PDB file of C-alpha atoms in Angstrom:
ATOM      1  CA  MET A  25     -20.484   6.845 -19.814  1.00 62.00           C
ATOM      2  CA  ALA A  26     -18.960   7.255 -16.247  1.00 74.00           C
ATOM      3  CA  THR A  27     -17.228  10.169 -15.390  1.00 87.00           C
ATOM      4  CA  ASP A  28     -13.488   9.426 -14.852  1.00 93.00           C
ATOM      5  CA  LEU A  29     -12.923  11.323 -11.667  1.00 92.00           C
ATOM      6  CA  LEU A  30      -9.154  10.252 -11.339  1.00 97.00           C
ATOM      7  CA  LEU A  31      -7.924  12.127 -14.508  1.00 97.00           C
ATOM      8  CA  PRO A  32      -8.547  15.544 -13.368  1.00 97.00           C
ATOM      9  CA  LEU A  33      -6.231  14.848 -10.263  1.00 98.00           C
ATOM     10  CA  MET A  34      -3.353  15.064 -13.185  1.00 98.00           C
ATOM     11  CA  ASP A  35      -3.925  18.769 -13.335  1.00 98.00           C
ATOM     12  CA  LEU A  36      -2.985  19.405  -9.522  1.00 98.00           C
ATOM     13  CA  PRO A  37       0.148  21.372  -8.998  1.00 98.00           C
ATOM     14  CA  GLY A  38       3.192  19.126  -9.904  1.00 98.00           C
ATOM     15  CA  VAL A  39       1.298  15.814 -10.102  1.00 98.00           C
ATOM     16  CA  ALA A  40       1.775  15.325 -13.731  1.00 98.00           C
ATOM     17  CA  ASP A  41       5.576  16.066 -13.698  1.00 98.00           C
ATOM     18  CA  SER A  42       6.040  13.782 -10.502  1.00 98.00           C
ATOM     19  CA  VAL A  43       4.365  10.695 -12.044  1.00 98.00           C
ATOM     20  CA  SER A  44       6.243  11.252 -15.201  1.00 98.00           C
ATOM     21  CA  SER A  45       9.706  11.460 -13.713  1.00 98.00           C
ATOM     22  CA  ALA A  46       8.597   8.519 -11.298  1.00 98.00           C
ATOM     23  CA  ARG A  47       7.527   6.313 -14.342  1.00 98.00           C
ATOM     24  CA  GLU A  48      11.020   6.927 -15.857  1.00 97.00           C
ATOM     25  CA  ARG A  49      12.666   5.063 -12.790  1.00 97.00           C
ATOM     26  CA  VAL A  50      10.141   2.484 -12.876  1.00 98.00           C
ATOM     27  CA  ASP A  51      10.774   1.996 -16.556  1.00 97.00           C
ATOM     28  CA  SER A  52      14.708   1.741 -16.105  1.00 96.00           C
ATOM     29  CA  LEU A  53      14.320  -0.805 -13.444  1.00 97.00           C
ATOM     30  CA  LEU A  54      11.904  -3.025 -15.328  1.00 95.00           C
ATOM     31  CA  TRP A  55      13.546  -2.914 -18.565  1.00 95.00           C
ATOM     32  CA  ASP A  56      16.742  -4.106 -16.979  1.00 95.00           C
ATOM     33  CA  ARG A  57      17.740  -7.272 -19.135  1.00 94.00           C
ATOM     34  CA  SER A  58      19.324  -8.959 -16.019  1.00 95.00           C
ATOM     35  CA  LEU A  59      15.501  -9.513 -14.583  1.00 95.00           C
ATOM     36  CA  ARG A  60      15.242 -12.349 -17.318  1.00 94.00           C
ATOM     37  CA  THR A  61      17.493 -14.256 -14.803  1.00 96.00           C
ATOM     38  CA  LYS A  62      17.295 -12.636 -11.580  1.00 96.00           C
ATOM     39  CA  GLY A  63      13.831 -11.543 -11.448  1.00 95.00           C
ATOM     40  CA  PRO A  64      12.451 -14.207  -9.175  1.00 95.00           C
ATOM     41  CA  ALA A  65      15.294 -13.719  -6.797  1.00 96.00           C
ATOM     42  CA  LEU A  66      14.413  -9.935  -6.771  1.00 97.00           C
ATOM     43  CA  ARG A  67      10.832 -10.682  -5.835  1.00 97.00           C
ATOM     44  CA  LYS A  68      11.573 -12.403  -2.976  1.00 96.00           C
ATOM     45  CA  GLU A  69      13.984  -9.779  -1.707  1.00 96.00           C
ATOM     46  CA  VAL A  70      11.228  -6.920  -2.181  1.00 98.00           C
ATOM     47  CA  ALA A  71       8.521  -9.054  -0.467  1.00 97.00           C
ATOM     48  CA  LEU A  72      10.543  -9.338   2.428  1.00 97.00           C
ATOM     49  CA  ALA A  73      11.802  -5.763   2.374  1.00 98.00           C
ATOM     50  CA  ASN A  74       8.241  -4.485   1.872  1.00 98.00           C
ATOM     51  CA  ALA A  75       6.610  -6.520   4.303  1.00 98.00           C
ATOM     52  CA  ARG A  76       9.395  -5.456   7.100  1.00 98.00           C
ATOM     53  CA  ALA A  77       9.162  -1.799   6.334  1.00 98.00           C
ATOM     54  CA  SER A  78       5.376  -1.708   6.273  1.00 98.00           C
ATOM     55  CA  ALA A  79       5.135  -3.234   9.543  1.00 98.00           C
ATOM     56  CA  ALA A  80       7.842  -0.827  11.076  1.00 98.00           C
ATOM     57  CA  ILE A  81       5.703   1.892   9.915  1.00 98.00           C
ATOM     58  CA  ASP A  82       3.060   0.790  11.956  1.00 97.00           C
ATOM     59  CA  GLY A  83       4.933   0.388  15.115  1.00 96.00           C
ATOM     60  CA  ILE A  84       5.901  -3.723  14.425  1.00 97.00           C
ATOM     61  CA  ASP A  85       9.283  -2.937  14.254  1.00 95.00           C
ATOM     62  CA  ILE A  86      11.483  -5.965  14.060  1.00 96.00           C
ATOM     63  CA  ALA A  87      15.016  -6.460  12.582  1.00 96.00           C
ATOM     64  CA  MET A  88      15.597  -7.454   9.070  1.00 95.00           C
ATOM     65  CA  SER A  89      17.563 -10.558  10.119  1.00 96.00           C
ATOM     66  CA  ALA A  90      14.567 -11.579  11.943  1.00 97.00           C
ATOM     67  CA  TRP A  91      11.910 -11.701   9.278  1.00 96.00           C
ATOM     68  CA  ALA A  92      14.622 -13.504   7.161  1.00 94.00           C
ATOM     69  CA  SER A  93      14.886 -16.457   9.279  1.00 96.00           C
ATOM     70  CA  GLY A  94      11.249 -16.567  10.267  1.00 95.00           C
ATOM     71  CA  ASP A  95      12.248 -15.369  14.278  1.00 96.00           C
ATOM     72  CA  ALA A  96       9.754 -12.565  13.705  1.00 96.00           C
ATOM     73  CA  PHE A  97       6.882 -14.615  13.745  1.00 97.00           C
ATOM     74  CA  ASP A  98       7.209 -15.947  17.336  1.00 96.00           C
ATOM     75  CA  ASP A  99       4.385 -16.378  19.821  1.00 95.00           C
ATOM     76  CA  SER A 100       4.008 -13.190  21.119  1.00 96.00           C
ATOM     77  CA  PRO A 101       1.715 -10.245  20.133  1.00 95.00           C
ATOM     78  CA  LEU A 102       4.419  -8.746  17.959  1.00 96.00           C
ATOM     79  CA  GLY A 103       5.130 -12.119  16.507  1.00 97.00           C
ATOM     80  CA  HIS A 104       1.588 -12.495  15.629  1.00 97.00           C
ATOM     81  CA  ALA A 105       1.259  -9.036  14.130  1.00 97.00           C
ATOM     82  CA  ALA A 106       4.572  -9.709  11.880  1.00 98.00           C
ATOM     83  CA  ALA A 107       3.265 -13.356  10.883  1.00 97.00           C
ATOM     84  CA  GLY A 108       0.155 -11.485   9.758  1.00 98.00           C
ATOM     85  CA  VAL A 109       1.781  -8.962   7.936  1.00 98.00           C
ATOM     86  CA  TRP A 110       3.753 -12.075   6.020  1.00 98.00           C
ATOM     87  CA  ARG A 111       0.468 -13.559   5.117  1.00 97.00           C
ATOM     88  CA  LEU A 112      -0.736 -10.629   3.328  1.00 98.00           C
ATOM     89  CA  GLU A 113       2.571  -9.961   1.625  1.00 97.00           C
ATOM     90  CA  GLU A 114       2.299 -13.433   0.185  1.00 96.00           C
ATOM     91  CA  SER A 115      -1.161 -13.094  -0.979  1.00 96.00           C
ATOM     92  CA  LEU A 116      -0.522 -10.062  -3.287  1.00 97.00           C
ATOM     93  CA  PRO A 117      -0.225 -11.707  -6.440  1.00 95.00           C
ATOM     94  CA  GLU A 118      -3.565 -13.880  -5.863  1.00 94.00           C
ATOM     95  CA  GLN A 119      -5.227 -10.415  -5.320  1.00 95.00           C
ATOM     96  CA  LEU A 120      -5.007  -8.870  -8.844  1.00 94.00           C
ATOM     97  CA  SER A 121      -7.683 -10.941 -10.525  1.00 89.00           C
ATOM     98  CA  VAL A 122      -9.986 -10.217  -7.509  1.00 95.00           C
ATOM     99  CA  TRP A 123      -9.520  -6.496  -7.181  1.00 95.00           C
ATOM    100  CA  ALA A 124     -10.087  -6.041 -10.866  1.00 90.00           C
ATOM    101  CA  SER A 125     -13.651  -7.090 -10.354  1.00 90.00           C
ATOM    102  CA  ALA A 126     -14.106  -6.897  -6.762  1.00 95.00           C
ATOM    103  CA  PRO A 127     -11.733  -4.762  -4.451  1.00 96.00           C
ATOM    104  CA  MET A 128     -13.973  -4.527  -1.518  1.00 96.00           C
ATOM    105  CA  GLN A 129     -13.829  -8.432  -1.468  1.00 97.00           C
ATOM    106  CA  SER A 130      -9.998  -8.349  -2.018  1.00 97.00           C
ATOM    107  CA  LEU A 131      -9.802  -5.940   1.031  1.00 98.00           C
ATOM    108  CA  ALA A 132     -11.806  -7.847   3.054  1.00 97.00           C
ATOM    109  CA  ARG A 133      -9.554 -11.016   2.144  1.00 97.00           C
ATOM    110  CA  MET A 134      -6.576  -8.862   2.852  1.00 98.00           C
ATOM    111  CA  HIS A 135      -7.698  -7.680   6.472  1.00 98.00           C
ATOM    112  CA  THR A 136      -8.638 -11.213   7.302  1.00 98.00           C
ATOM    113  CA  LEU A 137      -5.145 -12.121   6.454  1.00 98.00           C
ATOM    114  CA  VAL A 138      -3.291  -9.625   8.163  1.00 98.00           C
ATOM    115  CA  ALA A 139      -5.468  -9.323  11.216  1.00 97.00           C
ATOM    116  CA  ARG A 140      -6.538 -12.874  11.778  1.00 96.00           C
ATOM    117  CA  ASP A 141      -3.960 -13.399  14.792  1.00 94.00           C
ATOM    118  CA  VAL A 142      -4.409  -9.974  16.180  1.00 96.00           C
ATOM    119  CA  VAL A 143      -8.469  -9.351  16.261  1.00 93.00           C
ATOM    120  CA  THR A 144      -9.697 -11.232  19.011  1.00 89.00           C
ATOM    121  CA  ASN A 145     -13.464 -11.112  17.932  1.00 90.00           C
ATOM    122  CA  SER A 146     -13.047 -13.170  14.421  1.00 91.00           C
ATOM    123  CA  ASP A 147     -16.660 -11.522  13.447  1.00 91.00           C
ATOM    124  CA  ARG A 148     -14.631  -8.400  12.544  1.00 92.00           C
ATOM    125  CA  LEU A 149     -11.971  -9.888  10.256  1.00 96.00           C
ATOM    126  CA  GLY A 150     -12.667  -8.172   6.923  1.00 96.00           C
ATOM    127  CA  ARG A 151     -15.521  -6.366   8.031  1.00 95.00           C
ATOM    128  CA  PRO A 152     -15.952  -2.401   8.138  1.00 95.00           C
ATOM    129  CA  ARG A 153     -15.936  -0.910  11.700  1.00 96.00           C
ATOM    130  CA  ASP A 154     -18.987   0.036  13.490  1.00 94.00           C
ATOM    131  CA  SER A 155     -17.547   2.505  15.566  1.00 94.00           C
ATOM    132  CA  GLU A 156     -14.976   5.243  15.763  1.00 93.00           C
ATOM    133  CA  ASP A 157     -12.841   3.468  18.342  1.00 92.00           C
ATOM    134  CA  VAL A 158      -9.965   2.285  15.827  1.00 94.00           C
ATOM    135  CA  ASP A 159      -6.580   1.607  16.086  1.00 93.00           C
ATOM    136  CA  ASP A 160      -4.307   4.510  14.822  1.00 94.00           C
ATOM    137  CA  PRO A 161      -0.669   3.840  14.651  1.00 94.00           C
ATOM    138  CA  LEU A 162       0.232   6.775  12.437  1.00 95.00           C
ATOM    139  CA  ARG A 163      -1.728   9.184  14.940  1.00 94.00           C
ATOM    140  CA  ILE A 164      -3.678  10.980  12.307  1.00 94.00           C
ATOM    141  CA  LYS A 165      -6.629  11.307  14.276  1.00 90.00           C
ATOM    142  CA  SER A 166      -9.792  12.853  12.544  1.00 89.00           C
ATOM    143  CA  VAL A 167     -11.481   9.232  12.219  1.00 95.00           C
ATOM    144  CA  PRO A 168     -14.601   9.757   9.808  1.00 96.00           C
ATOM    145  CA  ASP A 169     -17.666   8.475  11.539  1.00 96.00           C
ATOM    146  CA  VAL A 170     -19.268   5.239  10.485  1.00 97.00           C
ATOM    147  CA  SER A 171     -21.719   6.572   8.178  1.00 97.00           C
ATOM    148  CA  SER A 172     -19.376   8.583   6.060  1.00 96.00           C
ATOM    149  CA  MET A 173     -16.807   5.933   6.426  1.00 97.00           C
ATOM    150  CA  LYS A 174     -19.256   3.597   4.510  1.00 96.00           C
ATOM    151  CA  VAL A 175     -20.170   6.038   1.945  1.00 97.00           C
ATOM    152  CA  ARG A 176     -16.893   6.782   0.878  1.00 97.00           C
ATOM    153  CA  LEU A 177     -15.797   3.241   0.838  1.00 96.00           C
ATOM    154  CA  ALA A 178     -18.445   2.570  -1.672  1.00 95.00           C
ATOM    155  CA  GLY A 179     -17.377   5.747  -3.961  1.00 96.00           C
ATOM    156  CA  LEU A 180     -13.853   4.240  -3.616  1.00 96.00           C
ATOM    157  CA  ALA A 181     -15.187   0.706  -5.213  1.00 94.00           C
ATOM    158  CA  GLN A 182     -17.131   2.629  -7.556  1.00 93.00           C
ATOM    159  CA  VAL A 183     -13.989   4.998  -8.821  1.00 94.00           C
ATOM    160  CA  THR A 184     -11.718   1.794  -8.933  1.00 94.00           C
ATOM    161  CA  THR A 185     -13.980  -0.515 -11.187  1.00 93.00           C
ATOM    162  CA  THR A 186     -14.649   2.197 -13.498  1.00 93.00           C
ATOM    163  CA  PRO A 187     -11.916   2.835 -16.497  1.00 93.00           C
ATOM    164  CA  THR A 188      -9.692   5.488 -16.145  1.00 96.00           C
ATOM    165  CA  GLU A 189      -6.953   7.236 -18.258  1.00 97.00           C
ATOM    166  CA  ALA A 190      -5.541   8.482 -15.179  1.00 98.00           C
ATOM    167  CA  PRO A 191      -1.773   6.651 -14.518  1.00 98.00           C
ATOM    168  CA  ALA A 192      -1.624   3.889 -12.380  1.00 98.00           C
ATOM    169  CA  MET A 193       0.273   5.780  -9.628  1.00 98.00           C
ATOM    170  CA  VAL A 194      -2.669   8.347  -9.305  1.00 98.00           C
ATOM    171  CA  GLU A 195      -5.048   5.712  -8.804  1.00 98.00           C
ATOM    172  CA  ALA A 196      -3.133   3.665  -6.291  1.00 98.00           C
ATOM    173  CA  ALA A 197      -2.270   6.872  -4.071  1.00 98.00           C
ATOM    174  CA  VAL A 198      -6.101   7.611  -4.053  1.00 98.00           C
ATOM    175  CA  VAL A 199      -6.559   4.146  -2.984  1.00 98.00           C
ATOM    176  CA  HIS A 200      -4.141   4.316  -0.407  1.00 98.00           C
ATOM    177  CA  GLY A 201      -4.851   7.501   1.025  1.00 98.00           C
ATOM    178  CA  GLU A 202      -8.551   6.851   1.158  1.00 98.00           C
ATOM    179  CA  LEU A 203      -7.978   3.829   3.039  1.00 98.00           C
ATOM    180  CA  VAL A 204      -5.666   5.466   5.436  1.00 98.00           C
ATOM    181  CA  ALA A 205      -7.888   8.320   5.934  1.00 97.00           C
ATOM    182  CA  LEU A 206     -11.145   6.237   6.481  1.00 97.00           C
ATOM    183  CA  ARG A 207      -9.392   3.618   8.614  1.00 97.00           C
ATOM    184  CA  PRO A 208     -12.311   1.080   7.614  1.00 97.00           C
ATOM    185  CA  PHE A 209     -11.245  -1.754   9.915  1.00 97.00           C
ATOM    186  CA  ASP A 210     -10.776  -1.573  13.694  1.00 95.00           C
ATOM    187  CA  TRP A 211      -7.053  -2.688  13.310  1.00 97.00           C
ATOM    188  CA  GLY A 212      -4.562  -2.996  10.443  1.00 97.00           C
ATOM    189  CA  SER A 213      -6.091  -0.417   8.139  1.00 98.00           C
ATOM    190  CA  ALA A 214      -2.862   1.124   7.050  1.00 98.00           C
ATOM    191  CA  LEU A 215      -1.378  -1.964   6.318  1.00 98.00           C
ATOM    192  CA  VAL A 216      -3.988  -3.049   3.975  1.00 98.00           C
ATOM    193  CA  ALA A 217      -3.804   0.428   2.330  1.00 98.00           C
ATOM    194  CA  ARG A 218      -0.171   0.109   1.632  1.00 98.00           C
ATOM    195  CA  ALA A 219      -0.613  -3.380   0.155  1.00 98.00           C
ATOM    196  CA  ALA A 220      -3.752  -2.305  -1.884  1.00 98.00           C
ATOM    197  CA  ALA A 221      -1.951   0.363  -3.614  1.00 98.00           C
ATOM    198  CA  ARG A 222       0.701  -2.178  -4.301  1.00 98.00           C
ATOM    199  CA  VAL A 223      -1.937  -4.168  -5.837  1.00 98.00           C
ATOM    200  CA  VAL A 224      -3.483  -1.299  -8.031  1.00 98.00           C
ATOM    201  CA  LEU A 225       0.223  -0.701  -9.458  1.00 98.00           C
ATOM    202  CA  ALA A 226       0.284  -4.531 -10.135  1.00 98.00           C
ATOM    203  CA  GLN A 227      -3.106  -5.067 -11.620  1.00 96.00           C
ATOM    204  CA  ARG A 228      -2.491  -1.903 -13.857  1.00 96.00           C
ATOM    205  CA  ALA A 229       0.590  -3.221 -15.177  1.00 96.00           C
ATOM    206  CA  LEU A 230       3.011  -0.549 -13.959  1.00 97.00           C
ATOM    207  CA  ASP A 231       4.456  -3.327 -11.603  1.00 98.00           C
ATOM    208  CA  PRO A 232       3.098  -6.433 -12.703  1.00 96.00           C
ATOM    209  CA  ASP A 233       5.502  -8.438 -10.854  1.00 96.00           C
ATOM    210  CA  LEU A 234       5.564  -6.769  -7.723  1.00 97.00           C
ATOM    211  CA  LEU A 235       9.085  -5.611  -7.909  1.00 98.00           C
ATOM    212  CA  LEU A 236       8.773  -2.132  -6.576  1.00 98.00           C
ATOM    213  CA  MET A 237      10.207  -1.752  -3.093  1.00 98.00           C
ATOM    214  CA  THR A 238       7.402   1.003  -2.415  1.00 98.00           C
ATOM    215  CA  ASP A 239       6.892   0.437   1.391  1.00 98.00           C
ATOM    216  CA  ALA A 240      10.782   0.021   1.953  1.00 98.00           C
ATOM    217  CA  ALA A 241      10.826   3.525   0.155  1.00 98.00           C
ATOM    218  CA  ILE A 242       8.218   5.047   2.516  1.00 98.00           C
ATOM    219  CA  TYR A 243      10.147   3.712   5.386  1.00 98.00           C
ATOM    220  CA  SER A 244      13.289   5.176   4.132  1.00 97.00           C
ATOM    221  CA  ILE A 245      11.670   8.546   3.235  1.00 98.00           C
ATOM    222  CA  GLY A 246      10.570   8.584   6.734  1.00 97.00           C
ATOM    223  CA  ARG A 247       7.626   8.058   8.977  1.00 96.00           C
ATOM    224  CA  PRO A 248       7.140  11.879   9.878  1.00 97.00           C
ATOM    225  CA  ALA A 249       7.028  12.784   6.017  1.00 98.00           C
ATOM    226  CA  TYR A 250       4.514   9.896   5.422  1.00 98.00           C
ATOM    227  CA  VAL A 251       2.192  11.120   8.145  1.00 97.00           C
ATOM    228  CA  ASP A 252       2.539  14.466   7.150  1.00 98.00           C
ATOM    229  CA  ALA A 253       1.710  13.487   3.614  1.00 98.00           C
ATOM    230  CA  VAL A 254      -1.259  11.591   4.754  1.00 98.00           C
ATOM    231  CA  ARG A 255      -2.763  14.515   6.669  1.00 97.00           C
ATOM    232  CA  ALA A 256      -2.261  16.701   3.562  1.00 97.00           C
ATOM    233  CA  TYR A 257      -4.624  14.189   1.883  1.00 98.00           C
ATOM    234  CA  VAL A 258      -6.949  14.079   4.749  1.00 96.00           C
ATOM    235  CA  SER A 259      -7.518  17.859   4.190  1.00 96.00           C
ATOM    236  CA  GLY A 260      -9.108  17.298   1.327  1.00 95.00           C
ATOM    237  CA  THR A 261      -7.821  20.486  -0.208  1.00 97.00           C
ATOM    238  CA  PRO A 262      -6.354  20.621  -3.947  1.00 97.00           C
ATOM    239  CA  ASP A 263      -2.914  21.394  -2.550  1.00 98.00           C
ATOM    240  CA  GLY A 264      -2.929  18.668   0.053  1.00 98.00           C
ATOM    241  CA  VAL A 265      -4.191  16.001  -2.305  1.00 98.00           C
ATOM    242  CA  ALA A 266      -1.354  17.184  -4.721  1.00 98.00           C
ATOM    243  CA  ARG A 267       1.053  16.787  -2.040  1.00 98.00           C
ATOM    244  CA  TRP A 268      -0.032  13.171  -1.345  1.00 98.00           C
ATOM    245  CA  ILE A 269      -0.013  12.223  -4.860  1.00 98.00           C
ATOM    246  CA  ARG A 270       3.762  13.630  -5.425  1.00 98.00           C
ATOM    247  CA  PHE A 271       4.841  11.815  -2.114  1.00 98.00           C
ATOM    248  CA  CYS A 272       3.162   8.579  -3.346  1.00 98.00           C
ATOM    249  CA  ALA A 273       5.086   9.069  -6.708  1.00 98.00           C
ATOM    250  CA  GLU A 274       8.350   9.693  -4.921  1.00 98.00           C
ATOM    251  CA  ALA A 275       7.808   6.413  -3.127  1.00 98.00           C
ATOM    252  CA  CYS A 276       7.329   4.568  -6.614  1.00 98.00           C
ATOM    253  CA  ALA A 277      10.945   6.557  -7.460  1.00 98.00           C
ATOM    254  CA  VAL A 278      12.782   5.588  -4.702  1.00 98.00           C
ATOM    255  CA  GLY A 279      11.611   2.032  -4.375  1.00 98.00           C
ATOM    256  CA  ALA A 280      12.459   1.604  -8.045  1.00 98.00           C
ATOM    257  CA  ARG A 281      15.958   2.776  -7.120  1.00 98.00           C
ATOM    258  CA  LEU A 282      15.901   0.533  -4.047  1.00 98.00           C
ATOM    259  CA  SER A 283      15.141  -2.722  -6.198  1.00 98.00           C
ATOM    260  CA  MET A 284      17.660  -1.554  -8.742  1.00 97.00           C
ATOM    261  CA  ASP A 285      20.227  -1.625  -5.993  1.00 97.00           C
ATOM    262  CA  ARG A 286      19.277  -5.053  -4.811  1.00 96.00           C
ATOM    263  CA  LEU A 287      19.189  -6.433  -8.226  1.00 96.00           C
ATOM    264  CA  THR A 288      22.797  -5.501  -8.670  1.00 94.00           C
ATOM    265  CA  ASP A 289      23.686  -7.114  -5.657  1.00 94.00           C
ATOM    266  CA  ILE A 290      21.891 -10.397  -6.586  1.00 94.00           C
ATOM    267  CA  THR A 291      24.570 -12.858  -8.233  1.00 86.00           C
TER     268      THR A 291
END
């Protein structure tokens, strides 16, 4: 039987309590009876809010009104990037079945969608980078070399296809953290990382209908706090990894609150 590499992370400082508390917030949202009638409308609101927020975190900062109207997707470099983020967002439901058995194939597809109008060399779409010259919008630095990146990416694929008793939030945090740390693609790795984390939460049935505003929550908490948490994860220390998982759990909790606020406003 394969070793459960994720479950021991629950023993890191503050992780179990943070995940448990966030799970209560998520359950409060998903058990709300009004979702029976308002669920589809909320899903549309969540998709828009998360796409806009994830783009803004990476510097593709366009007003929400432009996203809602479609004006964000104009024929400019920023517009092309925004259009890719929206394509990625719209693809998430179809990624769930693929991710369960072939996470690397899902990552390749997600990167192709988000980077199609940005990366000039189409041969690089969906393919791991072959140099350390990568886009680093969060300015994390510490880019792993190609050999180390590929080894860790293969390890991530193994971890995500091995049964685990760890909560979905822990698995999503590891997927998110590894992809941001590795920056496996020439451009757009963090965009894919945040999307992949949401796919894990949905595929593991914590958020099966993609109703959590986790990316909007990260944007609300603040880019500096997000970058600090990423750097803590990159450090590889137990305290750093624990800090990252606690941050991701907080994003789930705040995301549930933001979604609940939006749900209340839907008539």
